[in-house]
Coordinates of N, CA and C in Angstrom, one line a residue:
M1015 N -10.9 -9.5 0.5 CA -9.9 -9.5 -0.6 C -10.1 -8.1 -1.4
F1016 N -8.9 -7.5 -1.7 CA -8.9 -6.3 -2.4 C -8.5 -6.5 -3.8
I1017 N -9.3 -6.2 -4.8 CA -8.9 -6.3 -6.2 C -9.5 -5.1 -7.0
G1018 N -8.8 -4.8 -8.1 CA -9.3 -3.7 -9.0 C -8.4 -2.5 -8.7
Q1019 N -8.6 -1.5 -9.6 CA -7.9 -0.2 -9.5 C -8.8 0.9 -9.8
Y1020 N -8.6 2.0 -9.1 CA -9.5 3.2 -9.2 C -8.6 4.5 -9.2
E1021 N -8.9 5.4 -10.0 CA -8.2 6.7 -10.0 C -9.0 7.7 -9.1
H1022 N -8.2 8.4 -8.3 CA -8.8 9.4 -7.4 C -7.8 10.6 -7.4
S1023 N -8.3 11.8 -7.0 CA -7.5 12.9 -6.8 C -7.4 13.2 -5.3
L1024 N -6.2 13.6 -4.9 CA -5.9 14.0 -3.6 C -6.5 15.3 -3.3
E1025 N -7.2 15.5 -2.2 CA -7.7 16.8 -1.9 C -6.6 17.7 -1.4
A1026 N -6.9 19.0 -1.4 CA -5.9 20.0 -0.9 C -5.3 19.8 0.5
K1027 N -6.2 19.3 1.4 CA -5.7 19.0 2.7 C -5.1 17.7 2.9
G1028 N -4.9 16.9 1.8 CA -4.2 15.6 1.9 C -5.1 14.5 2.1
R1029 N -6.4 14.7 1.9 CA -7.4 13.6 2.1 C -7.6 12.8 0.8
L1030 N -7.7 11.5 0.9 CA -7.9 10.7 -0.2 C -9.2 9.8 0.0
S1031 N -10.0 9.8 -1.0 CA -11.3 9.0 -1.0 C -10.9 7.5 -1.2
I1032 N -11.4 6.7 -0.4 CA -11.1 5.2 -0.6 C -12.3 4.7 -1.3
P1033 N -12.1 3.9 -2.3 CA -13.2 3.3 -3.1 C -14.2 2.6 -2.2
K1034 N -15.5 2.7 -2.5 CA -16.6 2.1 -1.7 C -16.4 0.6 -1.5
K1035 N -15.9 -0.1 -2.6 CA -15.7 -1.5 -2.5 C -14.7 -1.9 -1.5
F1036 N -13.8 -1.0 -1.1 CA -12.7 -1.3 -0.1 C -13.1 -0.9 1.3
R1037 N -14.0 0.0 1.4 CA -14.3 0.6 2.8 C -14.8 -0.4 3.8
S1038 N -15.7 -1.3 3.4 CA -16.2 -2.2 4.4 C -15.1 -3.1 5.1
Q1039 N -14.1 -3.4 4.3 CA -13.0 -4.2 4.8 C -12.0 -3.4 5.7
L1040 N -12.2 -2.1 5.7 CA -11.3 -1.3 6.5 C -12.0 -0.7 7.7
E1041 N -13.3 -1.0 7.9 CA -14.1 -0.4 9.0 C -13.5 -0.7 10.4
G1042 N -12.9 -1.8 10.6 CA -12.3 -2.2 11.9 C -11.0 -1.5 12.2
G1043 N -10.7 -0.5 11.4 CA -9.4 0.2 11.6 C -8.4 -0.1 10.5
A1044 N -7.5 0.8 10.2 CA -6.5 0.6 9.2 C -5.2 1.2 9.5
V1045 N -4.2 0.7 8.9 CA -2.8 1.2 9.0 C -2.3 1.5 7.6
I1046 N -1.7 2.6 7.5 CA -1.0 3.0 6.2 C 0.5 3.1 6.5
A1047 N 1.2 2.5 5.5 CA 2.7 2.4 5.7 C 3.4 2.7 4.4
Q1048 N 4.7 3.1 4.5 CA 5.5 3.1 3.3 C 5.6 1.7 2.8
G1049 N 5.3 1.5 1.5 CA 5.3 0.2 0.9 C 6.6 0.0 0.2
L1050 N 6.5 -0.9 -0.8 CA 7.6 -1.2 -1.7 C 7.3 -0.7 -3.1
D1051 N 8.4 -0.5 -3.8 CA 8.3 -0.1 -5.2 C 7.7 1.3 -5.3
G1052 N 7.8 2.1 -4.3 CA 7.4 3.5 -4.3 C 5.9 3.8 -4.1
C1053 N 5.2 2.8 -3.5 CA 3.8 3.0 -3.2 C 3.5 3.0 -1.7
L1054 N 2.3 3.3 -1.3 CA 1.9 3.1 0.1 C 1.1 1.9 0.2
F1055 N 1.2 1.2 1.4 CA 0.4 0.0 1.7 C -0.7 0.5 2.7
L1056 N -1.9 0.1 2.4 CA -3.0 0.3 3.4 C -3.6 -1.0 3.8
Y1057 N -3.4 -1.4 5.0 CA -3.8 -2.7 5.5 C -5.0 -2.5 6.5
P1058 N -6.0 -3.5 6.4 CA -6.9 -3.6 7.5 C -6.1 -3.8 8.8
K1059 N -6.6 -3.3 9.9 CA -5.8 -3.4 11.2 C -5.5 -4.9 11.5
A1060 N -6.4 -5.8 11.3 CA -6.2 -7.2 11.6 C -5.1 -7.8 10.7
A1061 N -5.0 -7.4 9.4 CA -4.0 -7.9 8.5 C -2.6 -7.3 8.9
W1062 N -2.6 -6.0 9.3 CA -1.4 -5.4 9.8 C -0.9 -6.1 11.0
E1063 N -1.7 -6.4 11.9 CA -1.3 -7.1 13.1 C -0.7 -8.5 12.8
Q1064 N -1.3 -9.2 11.8 CA -0.7 -10.5 11.4 C 0.7 -10.3 10.8
L1065 N 0.8 -9.2 10.0 CA 2.1 -9.0 9.4 C 3.2 -8.6 10.4
I1066 N 2.8 -7.8 11.4 CA 3.7 -7.4 12.5 C 4.1 -8.7 13.3
S1067 N 3.1 -9.5 13.5 CA 3.4 -10.8 14.2 C 4.5 -11.6 13.5
K1068 N 4.3 -11.7 12.2 CA 5.3 -12.4 11.4 C 6.7 -11.8 11.5
L1069 N 6.7 -10.4 11.4 CA 8.0 -9.7 11.4 C 8.6 -9.9 12.8
S1070 N 7.8 -9.9 13.8 CA 8.4 -10.1 15.2 C 9.1 -11.5 15.4
Q1071 N 8.8 -12.4 14.5 CA 9.4 -13.7 14.6 C 10.7 -13.8 13.9
L1072 N 11.0 -12.8 13.1 CA 12.3 -12.8 12.4 C 13.4 -12.6 13.4
P1073 N 14.6 -13.2 13.2 CA 15.7 -13.1 14.1 C 16.2 -11.7 14.3
L1074 N 16.3 -11.2 15.5 CA 16.7 -9.9 15.8 C 18.2 -9.7 15.5
T1075 N 18.9 -10.8 15.4 CA 20.4 -10.8 15.1 C 20.6 -10.5 13.6
R1076 N 19.6 -10.6 12.7 CA 19.8 -10.4 11.3 C 19.6 -8.9 10.9
T1077 N 20.6 -8.3 10.3 CA 20.6 -6.9 10.0 C 19.4 -6.6 9.0
D1078 N 19.2 -7.5 8.0 CA 18.2 -7.2 7.1 C 16.8 -7.3 7.7
A1079 N 16.6 -8.2 8.6 CA 15.3 -8.4 9.3 C 15.0 -7.1 10.2
R1080 N 16.0 -6.7 10.9 CA 15.9 -5.4 11.7 C 15.6 -4.2 10.8
G1081 N 16.3 -4.1 9.7 CA 16.1 -3.0 8.8 C 14.7 -3.0 8.2
F1082 N 14.3 -4.1 7.7 CA 13.0 -4.2 7.1 C 11.9 -3.9 8.1
T1083 N 12.0 -4.5 9.3 CA 11.0 -4.2 10.3 C 10.9 -2.7 10.7
R1084 N 12.1 -2.1 10.8 CA 12.2 -0.7 11.1 C 11.5 0.1 10.0
A1085 N 11.9 -0.2 8.8 CA 11.4 0.6 7.7 C 9.9 0.6 7.6
L1086 N 9.4 -0.6 7.8 CA 7.9 -0.7 7.7 C 7.2 0.0 8.9
S1087 N 7.7 -0.2 10.1 CA 7.0 0.3 11.2 C 7.3 1.8 11.4
Y1088 N 8.5 2.3 11.1 CA 8.8 3.7 11.2 C 7.9 4.6 10.3
G1089 N 7.6 4.0 9.1 CA 6.8 4.7 8.1 C 5.3 4.4 8.2
A1090 N 4.8 4.0 9.3 CA 3.4 3.6 9.4 C 2.6 4.4 10.4
T1091 N 1.3 4.5 10.1 CA 0.5 5.2 11.1 C -1.0 4.7 10.9
E1092 N -1.7 4.7 12.0 CA -3.1 4.3 12.0 C -3.9 5.4 11.3
V1093 N -4.9 5.0 10.5 CA -5.8 6.0 9.9 C -7.2 5.6 10.1
E1094 N -8.1 6.7 10.1 CA -9.5 6.4 10.2 C -10.2 6.9 9.0
I1095 N -11.2 6.2 8.6 CA -12.0 6.5 7.4 C -13.1 7.4 7.9
D1096 N -13.2 8.7 7.4 CA -14.2 9.6 7.9 C -15.6 9.2 7.2
S1097 N -16.6 10.0 7.6 CA -18.0 9.7 7.1 C -18.1 9.8 5.6
L1098 N -17.2 10.5 4.9 CA -17.2 10.5 3.5 C -16.3 9.5 2.8
G1099 N -15.8 8.6 3.6 CA -14.9 7.5 3.0 C -13.5 8.0 2.7
R1100 N -13.0 9.0 3.4 CA -11.7 9.5 3.1 C -10.7 9.2 4.3
I1101 N -9.4 9.1 3.9 CA -8.4 9.0 4.9 C -7.5 10.2 4.7
L1102 N -6.7 10.6 5.7 CA -5.7 11.6 5.6 C -4.4 11.0 5.4
L1103 N -3.7 11.4 4.3 CA -2.4 10.9 4.0 C -1.4 11.9 4.6
P1104 N -0.6 11.5 5.6 CA 0.4 12.4 6.2 C 1.4 12.9 5.1
D1105 N 1.9 14.1 5.4 CA 2.9 14.7 4.4 C 4.1 13.7 4.1
Y1106 N 4.6 13.1 5.2 CA 5.8 12.3 4.9 C 5.5 11.1 4.1
L1107 N 4.2 10.5 4.1 CA 3.9 9.4 3.3 C 3.6 9.9 1.8
R1108 N 3.0 11.1 1.7 CA 2.8 11.6 0.3 C 4.2 11.9 -0.3
Q1109 N 5.1 12.4 0.4 CA 6.5 12.7 -0.1 C 7.2 11.3 -0.5
F1110 N 7.1 10.4 0.4 CA 7.7 9.1 0.1 C 7.2 8.5 -1.2
A1111 N 5.9 8.5 -1.5 CA 5.3 7.9 -2.7 C 5.2 8.9 -3.9
G1112 N 5.6 10.1 -3.7 CA 5.6 11.1 -4.8 C 4.2 11.5 -5.2
I1113 N 3.3 11.4 -4.3 CA 1.9 11.7 -4.6 C 1.7 13.2 -4.4
T1114 N 1.2 13.9 -5.4 CA 0.9 15.3 -5.4 C -0.6 15.6 -5.6
S1115 N -1.2 14.9 -6.6 CA -2.6 15.1 -6.8 C -3.3 13.9 -7.3
H1116 N -2.9 13.3 -8.5 CA -3.6 12.2 -9.0 C -3.0 10.9 -8.5
C1117 N -3.9 10.0 -8.0 CA -3.6 8.7 -7.4 C -4.3 7.6 -8.1
V1118 N -3.7 6.4 -7.9 CA -4.3 5.2 -8.2 C -4.4 4.4 -6.9
V1119 N -5.6 4.0 -6.6 CA -5.9 3.1 -5.4 C -6.2 1.7 -6.0
A1120 N -5.3 0.8 -5.7 CA -5.3 -0.5 -6.3 C -5.4 -1.6 -5.2
G1121 N -6.2 -2.6 -5.5 CA -6.3 -3.7 -4.6 C -5.2 -4.7 -4.9
A1122 N -4.5 -5.2 -3.8 CA -3.4 -6.1 -4.0 C -3.7 -7.3 -3.0
V1123 N -4.8 -7.9 -3.2 CA -5.3 -9.1 -2.5 C -5.5 -8.8 -0.9
D1124 N -4.4 -8.7 -0.2 CA -4.6 -8.6 1.3 C -4.4 -7.1 1.7
R1125 N -4.1 -6.2 0.8 CA -3.9 -4.8 1.1 C -4.3 -3.9 0.0
V1126 N -4.4 -2.7 0.2 CA -4.6 -1.7 -0.8 C -3.3 -0.9 -1.0
E1127 N -3.0 -0.7 -2.3 CA -1.8 0.1 -2.6 C -2.2 1.4 -3.1
I1128 N -1.6 2.5 -2.7 CA -1.8 3.8 -3.1 C -0.6 4.3 -3.9
W1129 N -0.8 4.7 -5.1 CA 0.3 5.1 -6.0 C 0.1 6.5 -6.6
D1130 N 1.1 7.2 -6.9 CA 1.1 8.3 -7.7 C 0.7 7.8 -9.1
K1131 N -0.2 8.5 -9.8 CA -0.7 7.9 -11.1 C 0.4 7.6 -12.1
F1132 N 1.3 8.5 -12.2 CA 2.4 8.3 -13.2 C 3.4 7.2 -12.8
R1133 N 3.7 7.2 -11.6 CA 4.5 6.1 -11.1 C 3.9 4.7 -11.2
F1134 N 2.6 4.7 -11.0 CA 1.8 3.4 -11.2 C 1.8 3.0 -12.7
A1135 N 1.6 3.9 -13.6 CA 1.7 3.6 -15.0 C 3.0 3.1 -15.4
A1136 N 4.1 3.7 -15.0 CA 5.4 3.2 -15.3 C 5.7 1.8 -14.7
Y1137 N 5.3 1.6 -13.5 CA 5.6 0.3 -12.8 C 4.8 -0.8 -13.5
T1138 N 3.5 -0.6 -13.7 CA 2.7 -1.6 -14.3 C 3.1 -1.9 -15.8
S1139 N 3.6 -0.9 -16.5 CA 4.1 -1.1 -17.8 C 5.3 -2.0 -17.8
Q1140 N 6.2 -1.8 -16.9 CA 7.4 -2.6 -16.7 C 7.0 -4.1 -16.4
I1141 N 6.1 -4.2 -15.4 CA 5.7 -5.6 -15.0 C 5.0 -6.3 -16.1
N1142 N 4.1 -5.6 -16.8 CA 3.3 -6.3 -17.9 C 4.2 -6.8 -19.0
Q1143 N 5.4 -6.2 -19.2 CA 6.3 -6.6 -20.2 C 7.0 -7.9 -19.8
K1144 N 7.0 -8.2 -18.5 CA 7.7 -9.4 -17.9 C 6.7 -10.4 -17.4
R1145 N 5.5 -10.2 -17.6 CA 4.4 -11.1 -17.0 C 4.7 -12.6 -17.1
E1146 N 4.9 -13.0 -18.4 CA 5.2 -14.4 -18.6 C 6.4 -14.9 -17.9
E1147 N 7.5 -14.1 -18.0 CA 8.7 -14.5 -17.4 C 8.6 -14.7 -15.9
I1148 N 7.8 -13.7 -15.3 CA 7.6 -13.8 -13.8 C 6.8 -15.0 -13.5
A1149 N 5.7 -15.3 -14.3 CA 4.9 -16.5 -14.0 C 5.7 -17.8 -14.1
E1150 N 6.6 -17.9 -15.1 CA 7.4 -19.1 -15.2 C 8.3 -19.2 -13.9
K1151 N 8.9 -18.2 -13.5 CA 9.8 -18.3 -12.3 C 9.0 -18.7 -11.1
L1152 N 7.7 -18.2 -11.0 CA 6.9 -18.5 -9.8 C 6.2 -19.9 -9.9
E1153 N 6.2 -20.4 -11.1 CA 5.6 -21.7 -11.4 C 4.1 -21.7 -11.0
L1154 N 3.4 -20.7 -11.4 CA 2.0 -20.6 -11.1 C 1.2 -21.6 -12.0
P1155 N 0.1 -22.1 -11.4 CA -0.7 -23.1 -12.2 C -1.4 -22.4 -13.3

């Protein structure tokens, strides 16, 4: 389970340090992909394979199913954590998420989300204003 948030700086070569608390869950391999809401999704390889399995069950005849599957898979790549706990963020993923230097690496239960620091602040501010409304709609206990 991934929880918490950490601020990090992107290195000049595009490498990002993954928080120590997350590294052990990513040791078996990881996949990074264009996420939703302007962030990147970093999945342990096993969780990525489960997600892809679910997506492959969607009807091929549905335009939205094909589109979402394509968007997720086209913007994904396998990454390795180096001996210093860093991953390389490809240019196209940095551009997608608007990441230039300061990042937030946040746990989102089954995945890690990587955000541009300012985009993260704007998004969480917006969500925090609607927290109760969202909880009511979801009927959380």
